[in-house]
XYZ file of C-alpha atoms in Angstrom:
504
model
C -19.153 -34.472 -34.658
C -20.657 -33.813 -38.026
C -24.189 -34.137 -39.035
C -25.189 -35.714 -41.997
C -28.649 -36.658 -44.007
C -29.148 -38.922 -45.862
C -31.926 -38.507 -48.953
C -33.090 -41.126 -51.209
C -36.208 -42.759 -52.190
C -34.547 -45.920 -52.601
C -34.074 -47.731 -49.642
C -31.086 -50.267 -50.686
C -29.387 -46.827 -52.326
C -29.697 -45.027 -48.825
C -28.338 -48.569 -46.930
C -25.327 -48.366 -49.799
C -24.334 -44.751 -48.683
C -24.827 -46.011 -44.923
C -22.543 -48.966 -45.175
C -19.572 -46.532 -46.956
C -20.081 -43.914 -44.464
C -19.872 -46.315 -41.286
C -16.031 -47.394 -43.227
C -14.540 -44.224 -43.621
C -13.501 -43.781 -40.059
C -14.960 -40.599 -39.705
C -17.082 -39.928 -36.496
C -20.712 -39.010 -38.256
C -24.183 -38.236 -36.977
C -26.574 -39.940 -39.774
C -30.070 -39.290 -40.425
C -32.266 -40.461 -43.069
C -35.104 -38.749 -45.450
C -37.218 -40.626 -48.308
C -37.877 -37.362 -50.269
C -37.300 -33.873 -50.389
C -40.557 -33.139 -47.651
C -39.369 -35.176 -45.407
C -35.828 -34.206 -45.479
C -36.749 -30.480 -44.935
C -39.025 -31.462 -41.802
C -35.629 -32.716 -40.606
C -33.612 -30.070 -40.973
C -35.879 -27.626 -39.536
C -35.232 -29.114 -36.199
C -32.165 -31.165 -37.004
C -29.736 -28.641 -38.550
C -26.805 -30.658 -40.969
C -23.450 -29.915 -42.180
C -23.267 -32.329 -44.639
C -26.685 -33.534 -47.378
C -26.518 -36.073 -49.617
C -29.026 -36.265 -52.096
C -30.589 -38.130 -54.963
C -31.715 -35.945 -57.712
C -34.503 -37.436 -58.832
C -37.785 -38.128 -56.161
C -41.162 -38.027 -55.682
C -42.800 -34.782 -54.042
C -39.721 -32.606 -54.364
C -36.317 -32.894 -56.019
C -33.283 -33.006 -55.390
C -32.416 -29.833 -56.780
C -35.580 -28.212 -54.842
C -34.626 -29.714 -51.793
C -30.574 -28.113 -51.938
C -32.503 -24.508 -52.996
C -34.670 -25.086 -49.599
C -31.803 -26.427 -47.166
C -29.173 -23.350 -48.424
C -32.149 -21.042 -47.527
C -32.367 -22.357 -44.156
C -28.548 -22.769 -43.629
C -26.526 -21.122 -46.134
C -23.119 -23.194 -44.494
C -24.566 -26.565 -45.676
C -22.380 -28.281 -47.615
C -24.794 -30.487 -50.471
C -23.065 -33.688 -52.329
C -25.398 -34.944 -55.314
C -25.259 -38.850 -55.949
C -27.292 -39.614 -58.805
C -27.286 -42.140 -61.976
C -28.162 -38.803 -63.900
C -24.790 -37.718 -65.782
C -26.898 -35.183 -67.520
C -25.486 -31.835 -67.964
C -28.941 -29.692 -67.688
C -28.651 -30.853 -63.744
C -24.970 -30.121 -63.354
C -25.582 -27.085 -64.732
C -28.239 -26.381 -62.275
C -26.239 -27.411 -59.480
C -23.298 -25.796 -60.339
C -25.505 -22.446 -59.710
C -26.805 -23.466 -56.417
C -23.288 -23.524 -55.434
C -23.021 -27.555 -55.409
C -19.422 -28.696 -55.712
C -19.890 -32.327 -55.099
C -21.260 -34.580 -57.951
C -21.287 -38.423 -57.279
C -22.738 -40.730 -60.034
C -25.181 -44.044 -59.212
C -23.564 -46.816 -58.574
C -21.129 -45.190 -56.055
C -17.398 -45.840 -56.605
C -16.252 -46.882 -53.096
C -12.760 -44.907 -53.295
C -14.591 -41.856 -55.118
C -16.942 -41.972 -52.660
C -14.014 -41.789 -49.516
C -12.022 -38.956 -51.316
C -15.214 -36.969 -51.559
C -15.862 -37.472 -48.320
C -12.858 -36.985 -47.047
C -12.071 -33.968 -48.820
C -15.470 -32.001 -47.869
C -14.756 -32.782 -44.221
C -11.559 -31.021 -44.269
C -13.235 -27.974 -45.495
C -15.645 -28.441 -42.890
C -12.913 -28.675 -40.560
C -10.862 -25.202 -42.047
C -13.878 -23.372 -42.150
C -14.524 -24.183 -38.251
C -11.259 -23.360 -37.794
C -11.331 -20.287 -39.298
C -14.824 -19.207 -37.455
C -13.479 -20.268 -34.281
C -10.198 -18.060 -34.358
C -12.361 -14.883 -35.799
C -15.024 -15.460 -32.936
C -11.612 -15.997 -30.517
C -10.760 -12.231 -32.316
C -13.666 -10.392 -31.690
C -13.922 -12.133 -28.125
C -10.424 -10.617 -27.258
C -11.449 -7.560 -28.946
C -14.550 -7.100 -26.748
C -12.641 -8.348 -23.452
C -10.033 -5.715 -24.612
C -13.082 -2.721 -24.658
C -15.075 -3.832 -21.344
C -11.410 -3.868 -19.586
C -11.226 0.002 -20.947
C -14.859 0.608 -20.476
C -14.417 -0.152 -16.515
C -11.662 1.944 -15.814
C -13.029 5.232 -18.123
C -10.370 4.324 -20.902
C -12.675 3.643 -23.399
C -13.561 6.268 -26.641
C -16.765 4.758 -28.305
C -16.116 7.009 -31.205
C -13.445 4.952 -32.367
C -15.064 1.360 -31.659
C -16.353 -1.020 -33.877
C -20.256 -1.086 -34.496
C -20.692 -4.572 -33.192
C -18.303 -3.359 -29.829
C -21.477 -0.945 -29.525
C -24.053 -3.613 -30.037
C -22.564 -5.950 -27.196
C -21.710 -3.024 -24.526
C -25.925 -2.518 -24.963
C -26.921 -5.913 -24.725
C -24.898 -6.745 -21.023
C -27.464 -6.007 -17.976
C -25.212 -6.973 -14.865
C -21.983 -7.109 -13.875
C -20.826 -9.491 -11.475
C -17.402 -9.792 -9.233
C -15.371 -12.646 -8.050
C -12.564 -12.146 -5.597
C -10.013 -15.268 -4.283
C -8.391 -15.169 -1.454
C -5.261 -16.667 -3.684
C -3.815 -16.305 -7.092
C -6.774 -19.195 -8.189
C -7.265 -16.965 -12.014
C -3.758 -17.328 -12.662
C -3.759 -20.375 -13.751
C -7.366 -21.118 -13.762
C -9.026 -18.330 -15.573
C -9.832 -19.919 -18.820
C -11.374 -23.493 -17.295
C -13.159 -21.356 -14.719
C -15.284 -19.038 -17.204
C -16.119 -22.080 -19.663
C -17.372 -24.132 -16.580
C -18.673 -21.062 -15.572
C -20.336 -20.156 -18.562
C -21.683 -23.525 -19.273
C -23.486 -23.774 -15.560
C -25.232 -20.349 -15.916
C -25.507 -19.660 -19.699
C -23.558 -19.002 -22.994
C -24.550 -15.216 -22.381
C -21.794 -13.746 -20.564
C -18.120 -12.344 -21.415
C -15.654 -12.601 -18.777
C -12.747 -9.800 -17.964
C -9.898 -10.297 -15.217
C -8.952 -7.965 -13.435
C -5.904 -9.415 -11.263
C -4.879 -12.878 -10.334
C -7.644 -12.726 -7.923
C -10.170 -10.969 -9.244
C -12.283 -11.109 -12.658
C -15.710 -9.712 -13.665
C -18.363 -11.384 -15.324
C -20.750 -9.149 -17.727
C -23.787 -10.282 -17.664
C -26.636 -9.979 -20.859
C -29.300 -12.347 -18.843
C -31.798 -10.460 -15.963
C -30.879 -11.339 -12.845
C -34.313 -11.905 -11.163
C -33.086 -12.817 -7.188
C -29.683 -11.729 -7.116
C -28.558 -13.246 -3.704
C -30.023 -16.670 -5.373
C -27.934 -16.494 -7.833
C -24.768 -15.574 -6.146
C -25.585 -18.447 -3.514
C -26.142 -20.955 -6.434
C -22.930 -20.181 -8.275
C -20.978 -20.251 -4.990
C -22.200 -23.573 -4.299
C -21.270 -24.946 -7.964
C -17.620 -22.844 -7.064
C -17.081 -25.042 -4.409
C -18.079 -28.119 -5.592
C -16.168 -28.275 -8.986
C -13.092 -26.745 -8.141
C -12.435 -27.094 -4.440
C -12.278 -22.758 -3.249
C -13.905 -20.396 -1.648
C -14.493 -16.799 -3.428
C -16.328 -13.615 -2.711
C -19.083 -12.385 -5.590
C -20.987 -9.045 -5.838
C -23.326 -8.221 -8.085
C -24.576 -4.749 -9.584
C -27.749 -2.851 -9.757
C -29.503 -3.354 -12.955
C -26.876 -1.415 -15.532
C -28.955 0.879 -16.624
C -29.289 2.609 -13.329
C -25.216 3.773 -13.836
C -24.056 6.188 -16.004
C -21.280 4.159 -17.182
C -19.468 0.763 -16.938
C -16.862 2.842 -14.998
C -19.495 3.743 -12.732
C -20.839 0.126 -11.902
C -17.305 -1.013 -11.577
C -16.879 1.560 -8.979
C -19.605 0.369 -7.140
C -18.973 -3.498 -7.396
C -15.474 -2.134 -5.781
C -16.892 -0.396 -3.103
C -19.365 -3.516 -2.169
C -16.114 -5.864 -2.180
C -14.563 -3.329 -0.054
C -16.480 -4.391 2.507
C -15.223 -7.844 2.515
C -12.211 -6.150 5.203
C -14.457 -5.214 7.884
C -17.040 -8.487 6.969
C -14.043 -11.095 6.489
C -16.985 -14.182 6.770
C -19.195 -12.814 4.741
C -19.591 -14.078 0.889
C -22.391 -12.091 -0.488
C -22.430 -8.427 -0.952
C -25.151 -7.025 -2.897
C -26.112 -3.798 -3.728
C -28.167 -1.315 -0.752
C -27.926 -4.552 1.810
C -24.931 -4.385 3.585
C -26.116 -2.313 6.943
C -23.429 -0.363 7.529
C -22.427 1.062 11.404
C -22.091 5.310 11.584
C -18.707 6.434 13.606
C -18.943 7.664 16.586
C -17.805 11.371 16.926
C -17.516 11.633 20.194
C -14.128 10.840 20.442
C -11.974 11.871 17.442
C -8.664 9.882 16.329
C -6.640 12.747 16.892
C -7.789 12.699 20.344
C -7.375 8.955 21.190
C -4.542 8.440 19.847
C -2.534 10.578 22.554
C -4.523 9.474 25.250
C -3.448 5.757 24.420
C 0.306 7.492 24.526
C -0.349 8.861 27.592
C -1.494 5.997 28.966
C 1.584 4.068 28.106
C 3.547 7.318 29.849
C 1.218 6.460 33.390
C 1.771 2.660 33.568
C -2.050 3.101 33.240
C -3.433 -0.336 32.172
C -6.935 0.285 33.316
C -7.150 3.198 30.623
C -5.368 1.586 27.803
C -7.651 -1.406 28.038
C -10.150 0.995 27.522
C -9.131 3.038 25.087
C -7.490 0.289 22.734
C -11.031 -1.640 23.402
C -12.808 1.703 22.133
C -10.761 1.811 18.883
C -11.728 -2.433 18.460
C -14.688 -1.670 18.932
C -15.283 1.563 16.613
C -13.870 0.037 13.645
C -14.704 -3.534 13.961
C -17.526 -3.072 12.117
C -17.031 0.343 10.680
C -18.356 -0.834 6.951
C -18.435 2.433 5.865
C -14.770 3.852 6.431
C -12.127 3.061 4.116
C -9.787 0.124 4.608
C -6.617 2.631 3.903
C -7.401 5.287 6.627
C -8.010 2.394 9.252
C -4.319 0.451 7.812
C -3.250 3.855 8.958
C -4.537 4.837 11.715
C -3.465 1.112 13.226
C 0.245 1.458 12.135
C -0.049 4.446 13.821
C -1.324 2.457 17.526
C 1.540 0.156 16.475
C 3.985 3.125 16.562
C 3.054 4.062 19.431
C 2.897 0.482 21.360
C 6.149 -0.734 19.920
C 8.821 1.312 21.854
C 6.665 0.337 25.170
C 7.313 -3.802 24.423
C 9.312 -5.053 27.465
C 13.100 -5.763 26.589
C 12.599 -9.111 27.436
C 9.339 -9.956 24.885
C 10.420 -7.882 22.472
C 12.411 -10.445 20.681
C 9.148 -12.045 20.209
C 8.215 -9.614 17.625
C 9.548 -8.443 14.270
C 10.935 -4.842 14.062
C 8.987 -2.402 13.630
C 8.538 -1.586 10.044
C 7.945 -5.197 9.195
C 5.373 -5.429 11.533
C 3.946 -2.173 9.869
C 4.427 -3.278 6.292
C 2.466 -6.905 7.315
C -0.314 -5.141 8.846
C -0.733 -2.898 5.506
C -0.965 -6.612 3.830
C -3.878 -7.875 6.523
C -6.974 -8.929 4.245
C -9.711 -7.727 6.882
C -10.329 -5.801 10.299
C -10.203 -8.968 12.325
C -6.662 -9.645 11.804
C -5.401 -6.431 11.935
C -6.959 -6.065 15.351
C -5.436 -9.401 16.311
C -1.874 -8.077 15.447
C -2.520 -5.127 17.593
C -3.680 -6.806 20.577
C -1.104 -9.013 20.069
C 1.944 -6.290 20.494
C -0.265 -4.343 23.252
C -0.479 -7.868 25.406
C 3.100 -7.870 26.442
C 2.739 -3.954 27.666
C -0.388 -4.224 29.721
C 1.747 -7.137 31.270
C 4.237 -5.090 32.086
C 1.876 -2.633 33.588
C 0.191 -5.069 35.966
C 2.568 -5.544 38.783
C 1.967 -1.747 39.630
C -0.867 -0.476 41.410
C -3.131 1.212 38.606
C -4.274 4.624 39.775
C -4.870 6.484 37.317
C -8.448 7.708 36.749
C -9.634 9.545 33.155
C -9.449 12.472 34.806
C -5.554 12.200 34.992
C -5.090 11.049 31.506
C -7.512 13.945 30.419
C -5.162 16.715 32.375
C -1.984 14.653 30.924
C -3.918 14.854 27.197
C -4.450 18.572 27.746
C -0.791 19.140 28.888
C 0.544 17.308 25.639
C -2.088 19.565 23.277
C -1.671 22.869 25.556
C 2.126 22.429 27.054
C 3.147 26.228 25.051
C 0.073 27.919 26.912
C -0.215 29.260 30.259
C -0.663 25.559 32.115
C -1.645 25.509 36.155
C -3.306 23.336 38.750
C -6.529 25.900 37.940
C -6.421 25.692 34.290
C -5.908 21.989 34.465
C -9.190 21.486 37.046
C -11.307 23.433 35.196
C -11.075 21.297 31.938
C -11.574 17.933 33.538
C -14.517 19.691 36.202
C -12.649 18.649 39.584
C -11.346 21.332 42.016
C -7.488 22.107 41.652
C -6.501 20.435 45.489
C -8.164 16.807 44.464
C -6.939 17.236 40.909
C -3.309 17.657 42.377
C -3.789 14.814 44.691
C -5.202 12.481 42.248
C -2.387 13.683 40.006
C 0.511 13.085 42.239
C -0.893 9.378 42.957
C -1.206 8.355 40.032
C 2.175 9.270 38.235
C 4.192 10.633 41.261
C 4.955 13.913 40.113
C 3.226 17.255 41.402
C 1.339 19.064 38.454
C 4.118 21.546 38.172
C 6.739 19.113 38.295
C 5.094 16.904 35.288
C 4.508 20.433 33.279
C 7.903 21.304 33.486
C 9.517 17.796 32.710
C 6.670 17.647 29.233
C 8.206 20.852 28.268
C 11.591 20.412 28.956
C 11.204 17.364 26.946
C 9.645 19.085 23.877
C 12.433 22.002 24.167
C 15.017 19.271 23.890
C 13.484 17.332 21.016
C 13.045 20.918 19.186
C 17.106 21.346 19.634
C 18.179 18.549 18.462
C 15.983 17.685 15.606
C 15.347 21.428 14.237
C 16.780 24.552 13.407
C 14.862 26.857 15.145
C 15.967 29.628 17.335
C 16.397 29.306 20.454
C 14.189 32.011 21.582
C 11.646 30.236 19.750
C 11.720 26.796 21.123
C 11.463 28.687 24.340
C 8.538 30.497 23.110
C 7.296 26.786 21.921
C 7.934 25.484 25.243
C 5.499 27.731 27.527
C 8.458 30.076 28.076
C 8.243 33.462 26.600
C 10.782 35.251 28.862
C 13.845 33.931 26.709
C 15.992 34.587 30.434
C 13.876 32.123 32.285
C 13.782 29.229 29.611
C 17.677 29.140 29.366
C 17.880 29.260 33.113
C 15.331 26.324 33.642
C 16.720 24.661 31.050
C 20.077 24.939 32.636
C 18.642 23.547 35.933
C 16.960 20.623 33.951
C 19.495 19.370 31.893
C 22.854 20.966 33.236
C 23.779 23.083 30.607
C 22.596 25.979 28.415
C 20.396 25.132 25.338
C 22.673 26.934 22.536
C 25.754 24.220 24.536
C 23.280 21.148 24.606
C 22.837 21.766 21.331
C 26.499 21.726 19.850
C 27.361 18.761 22.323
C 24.436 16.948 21.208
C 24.218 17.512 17.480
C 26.826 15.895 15.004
């Protein structure tokens, strides 16, 4: 709506003006002045588009009062009504850039066609500012988007670019759990916008995720997270995740804070309820290094290999528990080292619940897709429920010592292996090692050493092309004549014949 005063020191001449303004069907906000003085009080608090004016008054003129108004606002547009035809004033307002001349008494028609025809330029000229402000928006959207991901050359930017990368002071991150900026994005950055303040500039980053650059100080940052989250859920019905930078100053670059609003969201995987993640809060849980993955992950195999459900409660429960809350650990590594848990529980699903479950890879490519810790977790315990089942109608023996000897065959199996070696790295004497041993998988040490690497001698065979002297070798047998023999006795033929039968 258009602003408009109104200046006259002739009351019935300002009521004339009002009653042809209120019939040209133009939506109009009118004000009214009695001179010059008090016109100018108006508009120094009451900016116009549009002032009509008398020429001649008391105090100040016409003229005068044009000169002062185009000082203040250079974009007002002045219209002249006056029973003054002479040319000394045209003249003058010709030079103050006046276009609009109206002579006393008004000519109703005249009087619409001016009108009319000044509004339009209003209207082209708003036009035009809005699509060049719409430019240099896009144009600074365009920069902070190559500015966050080190893309940006300065050198080559335009000056003003320059002036708004200095004036921004935070950044600030929102992350859906859905594609809500798809189809959002624009209504949620103008409501946005208008809660906080007309200082910001948004950029998206995905269908989920945008960032919000900040020229405002943030004085309480989790205050003002809280309070936009509120007004998130209130207006349009979702839930999101925000972070918030350090004061930008304190990075080196916009790449820089970007990095680190990532790395705060990150922890939204291993923190799936949490909303807020601010910058030096989050308290973050050191790994344990007692027990390395490398390690654990064979004794869970093992486990599987001794029926053992006693251990591979425990050890599964170990991993749950080491990364539940393992902030600090990337969200890749632990997608990875899970598939990997799922590799090895998968082949050990009972025939009859495994149709329960998708195969294998799809089960692997879902997990990869798992927004947080929790779930993942709840897909593993899921596939591992059906194998501990399966595990519990046997009587479970199997102490950590036995899984330790079994986890030092698997790592040790081409080294000299015995009952003595075996003891001595789990700190039990070689007689109740054997015992313990033979109880809990029914197979004498020897037996289970030579069945391991008659096992590994096969796999070699068949899936590399070695020698076979050096599979042997591989296999704890060095004397080349004893390995073939062995193997003979294991498997009922030679290894170079297993070999071609086996092998296409």
């Amino acid at each position: 709506m258009y602003r408009i005063l109104i200046v006259d020191d002739e009351k019935n001449e300002r009521d004339c003006i009002l009653y042809l303004l209120k019939n040209c069907g133009f939506e109009l906000e009118i004000k009214e002045a009695e001179d010059g003085i008090e016109a100018l009080q108006i508009l120094k608090i009451w900016p116009a588009h549009i002032l009509f004016t008398d020429v001649q008054m008391p105090r100040m003129d016409g003229l005068e009062l044009i000169r002062e108004a185009l000082n203040l606002y250079p974009d007002i547009r002045p219209i002249i009504f006056s029973g003054y035809a002479d040319f000394a004033y045209a003249k003058t307002a010709i030079s103050l850039g006046v276009e609009n001349y109206i002579l006393k008494p008004v000519v109703p028609d005249e009087f619409t066609k001016t009108l009319s025809s000044l509004i339009g330029q209003l209207d082209e000229d708003q036009a035009n500012m809005h699509m060049q402000e719409n430019q240099k928006l896009f144009l600074l959207q365009y920069s902070l988007q190559l500015a966050i991901f080190g893309n940006f050359d300065k050198t080559k930017a335009e000056p003003f670019i320059l002036e708004q990368f200095s004036a921004f002071r935070y950044m600030v991150m929102f992350t859906f759990k859905n594609d809500f900026l798809m189809h959002q994005s624009d209504a949620f950055f103008d409501d946005l916008r208008s809660f906080l303040t007309p200082e910001a500039v948004s950029v998206n980053i995905s269908p989920e995720q945008a960032v919000l650059f900040v020229r405002n100080p943030i004085l309480d940052a989790r205050h003002f997270c809280t309070r936009i989250l509120n007004h998130i859920k209130s207006t349009f019905l979702v839930d999101c995740c925000i972070a918030v930078t350090k004061p930008l100053s304190e990075y080196d670059s916009f790449k820089q804070a970007f990095s680190a609003l990532e790395q705060q969201m990150e922890q939204r995987f291993f923190l799936p309820d949490t909303l807020i993640f601010l910058p030096d809060t989050t308290q973050t849980q050191r790994l344990e290094n007692s027990e390395d993955d490398s390690e654990l992950l064979p004794l869970i195999k093992n486990a599987i290999a001794a029926r053992s459900r006693t251990l591979l409660e425990e050890y599964l429960s170990h991993l749950f528990d080491k990364y539940k809350l393992a902030v600090n650990q990337s969200q890749i590594y632990v997608k990875f080292l899970f598939s990997n848990v799922l590799t090895i529980l998968y082949p050990a699903i009972p025939d009859d619940a495994l149709c329960n479950f998708s195969p294998l890879e799809a089960m692997i490519a879902n997990l990869y897709l798992q927004p947080d810790i929790s779930e993942i977790i709840r897909i593993v315990k899921e596939v591992s429920k059906p194998v501990l089942d399966s595990f519990s109608a046997g009587t479970d023996t199997m102490r950590k010592e036995v899984a330790c000897a079994i986890s030092y065959i698997a790592n040790h199996y081409s080294e000299d292996l015995s009952a003595e070696v075996l003891a001595s790295a789990v700190y039990l004497t070689p007689d109740y090692l054997s015992r313990l041993f033979k109880k809990a998988t029914g197979k004498s040490i020897s037996q289970y050493i030579r069945q391991y690497r008659m096992e590994k001698a096969k796999d070699a065979l068949l899936h590399t092309r070695k020698k076979v002297i050096d599979i042997g070798i591989e296999s704890g047998y060095p004397n080349y004549s004893y390995f073939c023999q062995s193997f003979r006795e294991y498997f009922g033929s030679s290894p170079e014949k297993y070999r071609q039968e086996h092998t296409l």
